[in-house]
XYZ file of C-alpha atoms in Angstrom:
456
model
C 14.402 9.747 -13.334
C 15.839 7.078 -11.598
C 17.959 7.747 -8.240
C 20.834 6.190 -6.304
C 21.407 6.345 -2.438
C 23.808 9.378 -2.972
C 23.802 11.839 -0.863
C 24.397 16.010 -1.296
C 24.926 17.555 1.817
C 23.927 14.946 3.952
C 20.587 14.231 1.982
C 19.517 11.916 -0.289
C 19.495 13.293 -4.205
C 16.085 11.230 -4.504
C 14.694 13.401 -1.490
C 16.056 16.980 -2.651
C 14.232 16.121 -6.179
C 11.338 15.726 -4.506
C 11.431 18.980 -2.574
C 12.086 20.792 -5.663
C 9.508 19.182 -7.602
C 6.901 19.554 -4.985
C 8.382 23.329 -4.473
C 7.291 23.913 -8.143
C 3.981 22.101 -8.315
C 3.183 24.438 -5.010
C 4.270 27.784 -6.825
C 2.150 27.023 -10.164
C -0.948 26.357 -8.366
C -0.393 29.363 -6.144
C 0.473 31.485 -8.962
C -0.350 30.182 -12.297
C -2.686 27.280 -11.922
C -3.736 27.188 -15.792
C 0.205 26.196 -16.032
C -0.768 22.929 -14.044
C -0.801 20.462 -17.025
C 2.750 21.537 -18.629
C 4.149 20.202 -15.251
C 3.040 16.785 -16.233
C 6.022 14.856 -18.503
C 4.830 12.751 -21.387
C 5.070 9.129 -20.781
C 7.003 7.702 -23.499
C 5.147 4.370 -23.469
C 1.583 6.329 -24.020
C -0.239 5.528 -27.280
C -0.644 9.228 -27.956
C -2.483 8.957 -30.856
C -4.760 5.701 -30.891
C -6.415 4.756 -34.163
C -10.199 4.416 -33.638
C -10.581 0.808 -34.242
C -11.857 -2.221 -31.699
C -8.309 -3.043 -30.545
C -8.188 0.015 -28.630
C -10.560 -1.658 -26.015
C -8.021 -4.291 -25.196
C -5.184 -1.579 -24.630
C -4.028 -0.994 -20.978
C -5.250 2.255 -19.220
C -2.938 3.258 -16.146
C -2.686 6.042 -13.864
C 0.711 7.134 -14.076
C 2.880 9.617 -11.759
C 5.586 11.140 -14.108
C 7.273 12.954 -11.419
C 6.991 13.968 -7.690
C 4.303 16.553 -7.044
C 0.556 17.026 -6.321
C -2.837 15.186 -7.553
C -2.052 16.556 -11.145
C 0.355 14.158 -11.515
C -2.068 11.456 -11.560
C -2.297 11.336 -14.848
C -4.424 8.445 -17.351
C -2.384 7.039 -19.679
C -3.673 4.424 -23.103
C -0.441 2.321 -23.432
C 1.012 1.306 -26.587
C -0.552 -2.403 -27.896
C 1.311 -5.342 -26.072
C 2.097 -3.449 -22.816
C 1.261 -3.936 -19.372
C 1.965 -2.697 -16.141
C 3.895 -4.731 -13.888
C 5.638 -4.593 -10.143
C 9.766 -4.301 -10.201
C 10.092 -7.853 -9.543
C 8.330 -9.020 -12.944
C 11.413 -7.990 -14.988
C 14.870 -7.193 -14.824
C 14.133 -4.004 -16.663
C 13.788 -0.982 -14.681
C 10.589 -0.112 -15.852
C 7.067 0.006 -14.704
C 6.049 -1.729 -17.915
C 6.613 -5.026 -19.789
C 5.597 -6.048 -23.163
C 2.744 -9.197 -22.067
C 2.718 -11.131 -25.241
C 4.564 -14.303 -25.668
C 7.532 -15.048 -26.367
C 8.079 -11.207 -24.095
C 6.030 -12.795 -21.024
C 8.035 -14.254 -18.356
C 7.450 -17.843 -17.987
C 6.223 -17.575 -14.222
C 4.022 -14.650 -14.673
C 0.415 -13.896 -14.993
C -1.333 -11.297 -17.203
C -3.847 -10.105 -15.150
C -7.152 -8.162 -16.958
C -7.740 -5.939 -13.124
C -10.841 -5.472 -11.744
C -10.202 -3.339 -8.958
C -7.411 -2.080 -6.883
C -6.920 -0.594 -3.548
C -5.941 3.123 -2.542
C -3.189 3.241 0.463
C -1.823 6.138 1.966
C 1.810 4.715 0.747
C 0.287 5.686 -2.757
C 0.105 9.503 -1.652
C 3.716 9.334 -0.303
C 4.995 7.395 -3.628
C 3.257 10.690 -5.693
C 5.025 13.205 -3.229
C 8.571 11.375 -4.158
C 9.137 10.265 -0.403
C 8.547 6.170 -1.029
C 12.058 4.724 -0.961
C 11.506 1.497 -2.489
C 9.634 3.384 -5.365
C 12.385 6.022 -6.301
C 15.237 2.862 -5.938
C 13.692 0.183 -7.829
C 11.720 2.156 -10.209
C 12.201 5.833 -10.233
C 9.558 7.946 -12.234
C 7.562 7.299 -14.524
C 5.827 5.180 -11.817
C 2.530 3.508 -11.929
C 1.685 3.206 -8.113
C -0.134 0.774 -5.992
C -0.221 -3.070 -4.644
C -3.369 -4.541 -4.494
C -5.083 -6.220 -7.667
C -8.031 -7.910 -8.147
C -9.739 -9.666 -11.499
C -9.503 -12.274 -13.963
C -6.505 -14.332 -15.231
C -6.093 -13.400 -19.413
C -3.042 -15.624 -19.977
C -0.195 -17.346 -18.249
C 3.707 -17.926 -18.459
C 4.828 -21.455 -19.859
C 6.017 -22.464 -16.092
C 2.423 -21.281 -14.281
C 0.138 -24.248 -13.457
C -1.665 -23.090 -10.711
C -3.862 -20.608 -12.539
C -5.972 -20.942 -15.942
C -7.176 -18.395 -18.180
C -10.785 -16.938 -16.641
C -9.605 -17.671 -13.124
C -10.748 -15.352 -10.374
C -7.701 -14.043 -8.601
C -6.480 -11.396 -6.338
C -2.976 -10.797 -4.676
C 0.007 -7.853 -4.463
C 1.825 -6.548 -6.862
C 5.351 -4.553 -6.235
C 3.895 -1.176 -7.873
C 1.972 -1.099 -10.849
C -1.689 -2.017 -9.562
C -3.310 1.341 -10.606
C -3.862 -0.182 -14.152
C -6.290 -2.403 -16.210
C -3.773 -5.219 -17.098
C -0.930 -6.028 -14.269
C 1.670 -8.685 -15.039
C 3.073 -10.154 -11.485
C 4.703 -13.281 -9.879
C 2.031 -16.164 -10.128
C 2.887 -16.647 -6.730
C 1.486 -13.426 -5.585
C -1.684 -14.213 -6.479
C -4.729 -16.396 -4.891
C -8.023 -17.674 -6.151
C -10.675 -15.268 -4.469
C -12.932 -17.236 -2.013
C -16.328 -17.726 -2.637
C -18.505 -14.956 -1.590
C -15.975 -12.491 -1.753
C -16.197 -9.852 -4.137
C -13.686 -8.564 -6.656
C -13.702 -4.763 -4.603
C -13.814 -6.852 -1.423
C -10.756 -8.941 -2.954
C -8.468 -5.699 -3.672
C -9.188 -4.343 -0.636
C -6.834 -7.175 1.266
C -3.577 -7.862 0.432
C -1.578 -5.317 1.635
C -3.234 -4.560 4.707
C -3.695 -8.075 5.468
C 0.003 -9.167 4.621
C 0.652 -6.307 6.854
C -1.140 -7.186 9.759
C 0.246 -10.938 9.374
C 3.761 -9.531 9.445
C 3.747 -7.735 12.208
C 2.575 -10.385 14.407
C 5.057 -12.696 12.821
C 7.704 -10.175 13.981
C 6.213 -9.896 17.352
C 6.626 -14.072 17.765
C 3.011 -14.588 17.370
C 3.172 -16.472 13.613
C 3.376 -19.161 12.286
C 3.626 -20.789 15.900
C 2.612 -19.466 19.488
C 5.254 -17.812 21.659
C 6.089 -19.050 24.833
C 6.198 -15.639 26.250
C 3.870 -15.167 29.076
C 2.813 -11.480 27.800
C -0.111 -11.740 25.343
C -1.619 -8.271 26.012
C -1.652 -6.079 22.769
C -1.987 -2.715 21.692
C -3.275 -1.703 18.535
C -3.384 1.730 17.078
C -5.873 3.067 14.721
C -7.628 -0.107 15.226
C -10.166 0.502 13.126
C -8.623 1.225 10.057
C -7.517 -1.071 6.794
C -4.381 -2.498 8.899
C -5.618 -2.192 12.574
C -8.768 -3.867 11.695
C -6.810 -6.824 10.097
C -4.563 -6.868 13.354
C -7.331 -7.275 15.935
C -8.835 -9.839 14.136
C -5.791 -11.917 13.676
C -4.368 -11.425 17.200
C -8.091 -12.413 18.203
C -7.669 -15.818 15.777
C -3.952 -16.366 17.503
C -5.505 -16.609 21.193
C -3.550 -12.919 22.024
C -5.727 -11.664 24.961
C -6.410 -9.016 25.813
C -6.661 -6.922 22.815
C -6.467 -3.345 23.231
C -7.891 -0.927 20.276
C -6.947 2.526 20.337
C -9.079 4.752 17.797
C -9.207 8.569 17.432
C -13.279 9.383 16.833
C -15.913 8.212 18.751
C -17.742 6.951 15.810
C -15.035 4.145 15.520
C -15.223 3.068 18.982
C -18.006 0.676 17.798
C -16.278 -0.478 14.840
C -13.159 -1.582 16.636
C -15.410 -3.585 19.336
C -17.083 -5.408 16.091
C -13.351 -6.327 14.955
C -12.682 -7.585 18.360
C -11.357 -5.277 20.497
C -11.655 -6.717 24.342
C -10.904 -2.846 25.294
C -11.151 0.430 22.861
C -9.371 3.664 23.882
C -11.084 6.693 21.982
C -8.047 9.190 22.511
C -10.359 12.102 20.971
C -12.048 11.748 24.707
C -9.304 10.510 27.103
C -5.849 10.297 27.690
C -4.440 7.903 25.287
C -1.451 6.933 27.966
C -3.087 6.946 30.901
C -5.952 4.784 29.747
C -3.333 2.366 28.290
C -1.084 1.929 31.774
C -4.641 1.673 33.749
C -5.817 -1.344 31.308
C -2.311 -3.010 31.295
C -0.136 -2.461 34.197
C 2.407 -4.712 33.338
C 2.794 -3.616 30.327
C 2.325 -4.781 26.653
C 3.561 -7.990 25.214
C 3.442 -6.212 21.832
C 1.959 -2.811 20.445
C 1.687 -2.360 16.922
C 2.259 1.163 16.255
C 2.003 3.273 11.928
C 1.714 6.427 13.416
C 5.630 7.651 13.424
C 6.785 10.349 15.994
C 3.101 10.964 18.011
C 3.443 7.776 19.515
C 6.588 5.998 18.886
C 8.661 6.766 22.429
C 5.324 6.458 24.384
C 4.344 3.083 22.668
C 8.381 1.696 23.644
C 7.788 3.121 27.033
C 4.472 1.021 27.645
C 5.729 -2.110 26.616
C 6.235 -4.736 29.665
C 9.514 -7.057 29.898
C 10.057 -8.972 26.575
C 7.867 -6.473 24.915
C 8.130 -5.751 21.314
C 6.931 -2.827 19.377
C 6.475 -3.167 15.823
C 6.405 -0.125 13.614
C 5.172 -0.262 9.932
C 4.579 3.251 8.882
C 5.472 6.973 9.846
C 1.820 8.758 9.219
C 2.322 11.528 11.535
C 5.678 12.401 10.079
C 3.555 13.242 6.789
C 1.322 16.331 6.088
C -2.574 15.325 6.102
C -4.867 17.032 4.273
C -2.885 18.629 1.849
C -2.468 17.653 -2.251
C 0.948 19.165 -2.686
C 3.838 19.418 0.042
C 4.046 23.420 0.546
C 7.335 24.962 2.042
C 6.113 24.739 5.589
C 5.226 21.144 4.983
C 9.105 20.459 4.419
C 10.080 22.125 7.725
C 7.335 20.754 9.722
C 8.510 17.354 8.344
C 12.512 18.285 9.357
C 11.259 19.352 12.857
C 9.638 16.005 12.911
C 12.173 14.031 12.020
C 14.302 15.742 14.448
C 12.153 14.449 16.984
C 11.945 10.959 16.115
C 13.107 8.947 19.210
C 16.377 7.011 19.013
C 16.563 3.733 20.947
C 20.075 2.489 22.270
C 21.024 -1.185 21.929
C 22.299 -1.379 25.611
C 19.188 0.309 27.171
C 17.413 -1.712 24.890
C 19.063 -4.966 26.708
C 18.252 -3.582 29.929
C 14.824 -2.780 29.588
C 14.440 -6.154 27.748
C 12.290 -4.423 25.150
C 12.886 -4.726 21.251
C 11.830 -2.474 18.387
C 11.478 -3.953 15.084
C 10.582 -2.122 11.507
C 9.486 -3.152 7.840
C 8.311 -2.517 4.322
C 6.853 -5.079 2.469
C 7.616 -3.394 -0.403
C 11.419 -4.870 -0.329
C 9.793 -8.588 -0.042
C 10.570 -9.361 -3.649
C 13.509 -11.629 -2.688
C 11.272 -13.373 0.172
C 9.089 -15.157 -2.022
C 8.492 -18.342 0.826
C 7.264 -15.800 3.309
C 4.854 -14.093 0.953
C 3.481 -17.425 -0.105
C 2.594 -18.789 3.288
C 1.342 -15.602 3.988
C -1.297 -15.692 1.529
C -2.134 -19.083 2.418
C -2.670 -18.132 5.501
C -4.934 -15.457 4.794
C -6.812 -17.306 2.193
C -7.521 -20.097 4.951
C -9.119 -17.790 7.271
C -11.143 -15.883 4.881
C -12.643 -19.238 3.360
C -13.369 -20.355 6.623
C -14.826 -17.249 7.677
C -12.823 -16.302 10.327
C -11.643 -12.750 8.644
C -14.040 -10.130 7.636
C -13.036 -7.825 4.558
C -12.537 -4.313 5.392
C -15.797 -1.936 5.125
C -14.756 -0.782 1.074
C -15.989 2.539 -0.232
C -15.843 1.826 -4.233
C -15.265 4.782 -6.669
C -14.489 4.683 -10.574
C -10.543 4.711 -11.532
C -11.330 8.215 -13.024
C -11.844 9.446 -9.698
C -8.038 8.775 -8.561
C -7.327 12.419 -7.690
C -10.367 12.399 -5.429
C -9.514 9.094 -3.839
C -6.052 10.368 -2.966
C -7.483 13.816 -1.582
C -9.829 11.412 0.670
C -7.384 9.242 2.060
C -5.038 12.225 2.833
C -8.148 13.529 4.678
C -7.308 11.129 7.205
C -11.185 10.620 7.738
C -11.749 7.393 5.865
C -12.698 4.500 7.220
C -12.030 0.682 6.068
C -10.495 0.741 2.470
C -10.724 2.840 -0.560
C -11.115 0.752 -4.217
C -11.549 2.040 -7.336
C -12.687 -0.005 -10.423
C -11.035 -0.499 -13.819
C -13.239 -0.696 -17.421
C -12.804 -3.818 -16.707
C -15.427 -4.247 -13.991
C -17.936 -2.790 -16.230
C -17.928 -5.941 -18.334
C -17.204 -3.922 -21.591
C -13.791 -5.365 -21.196
C -14.954 -8.792 -22.184
C -17.318 -8.069 -24.510
C -14.783 -6.873 -26.743
C -13.399 -9.846 -27.090
C -10.304 -10.033 -25.256
C -10.940 -12.707 -22.478
C -10.590 -15.810 -24.367
C -9.593 -14.631 -27.799
C -5.747 -14.772 -27.152
C -5.219 -15.203 -30.828
C -7.006 -12.215 -31.507
C -5.388 -10.196 -28.962
C -1.675 -11.524 -30.115
C -2.444 -10.615 -33.764
C -3.203 -7.247 -33.452
C -0.713 -6.129 -30.853
C 2.739 -5.224 -32.100
């Protein structure tokens, strides 16, 4: 199922299809839950009847989403021999799967025996059918996920930076929910000493998002000459927020104000480096923010969406920049599948989104900048430079890994429910079969000839 930017009655076809698919899931769940398995499309690349031989251990196991819907769509799939998952920039074919054996392996690619991947809220949006880059660049079925960490299994003919057996981590443009991922080598880096696989898998997306936000704010790679260096970070104890706070301090931004939603997150935000922490559960957020920075903020980092965007803009100082990288409050929290009321609520919230007029922005001397890293397939130099900076800070011990909660890959539905609850702290990381060591005992790594001879 792939969709282009076609509109019906002013609405994108992909959104209408997502609405319809989620509605079907909701109706079946309410009236005939035993029929939910029948809503899961068959994955054509699945090995539906694998033979009980030793080569089974080397086949790729992934989590595939067949169509928009609830967590029933998160289906564990064993792929046919010779197939792995990939990001959309690993191949010219619009597919979440790729043949990874020579000569099919792209010359600039790395085959990663993936040990761990992290869960991001964007993955839930992908499952619901509301993530534009996923529907435009891949369609369905899709294997979600951006963050990977594992061991190099093989490399393309042009790859010189990595060798078989290297411990690496990085970012893929979808395809991370998998035991084997093919991705361009430039999107990987060596895991620094002292960093575990699970910690490494928690880093790429949140760190890249934070650093690019600071780039748009004019603070990296060179320091801005503007005098207002006060920064307000929403969700300062979360994955991206925690990275933003740390990086802002590393770039000598001050004061750094962090916003949290619960009293138990205050100390976490302070430990990350916030000069002032605003607990919006116990005090008026914008009254406190106004008192803390009477002249306004040089930058406000906002992934909340409709609940804070206008006020965030209003609290910028002269030359201030509002950096937008998410819209969490526009989407439902705590719900597995989108019911009719949720669609109505989302439409109402969309109608309340603020509009920023260019002439007014010019008079205010303020700017609004937004981005989505999943569209950065052609920005290899930017991604490389950001990964290099992140690794440098990690090696020097200047950047702390997020707090990590680990789950086995089989608990992916639970992980989605946890992140939808909005109550997680830090990052959720799932471990694949490779993390147990069974993968290596099967003879996959370091015995490439045996893999090639059994794969078709």
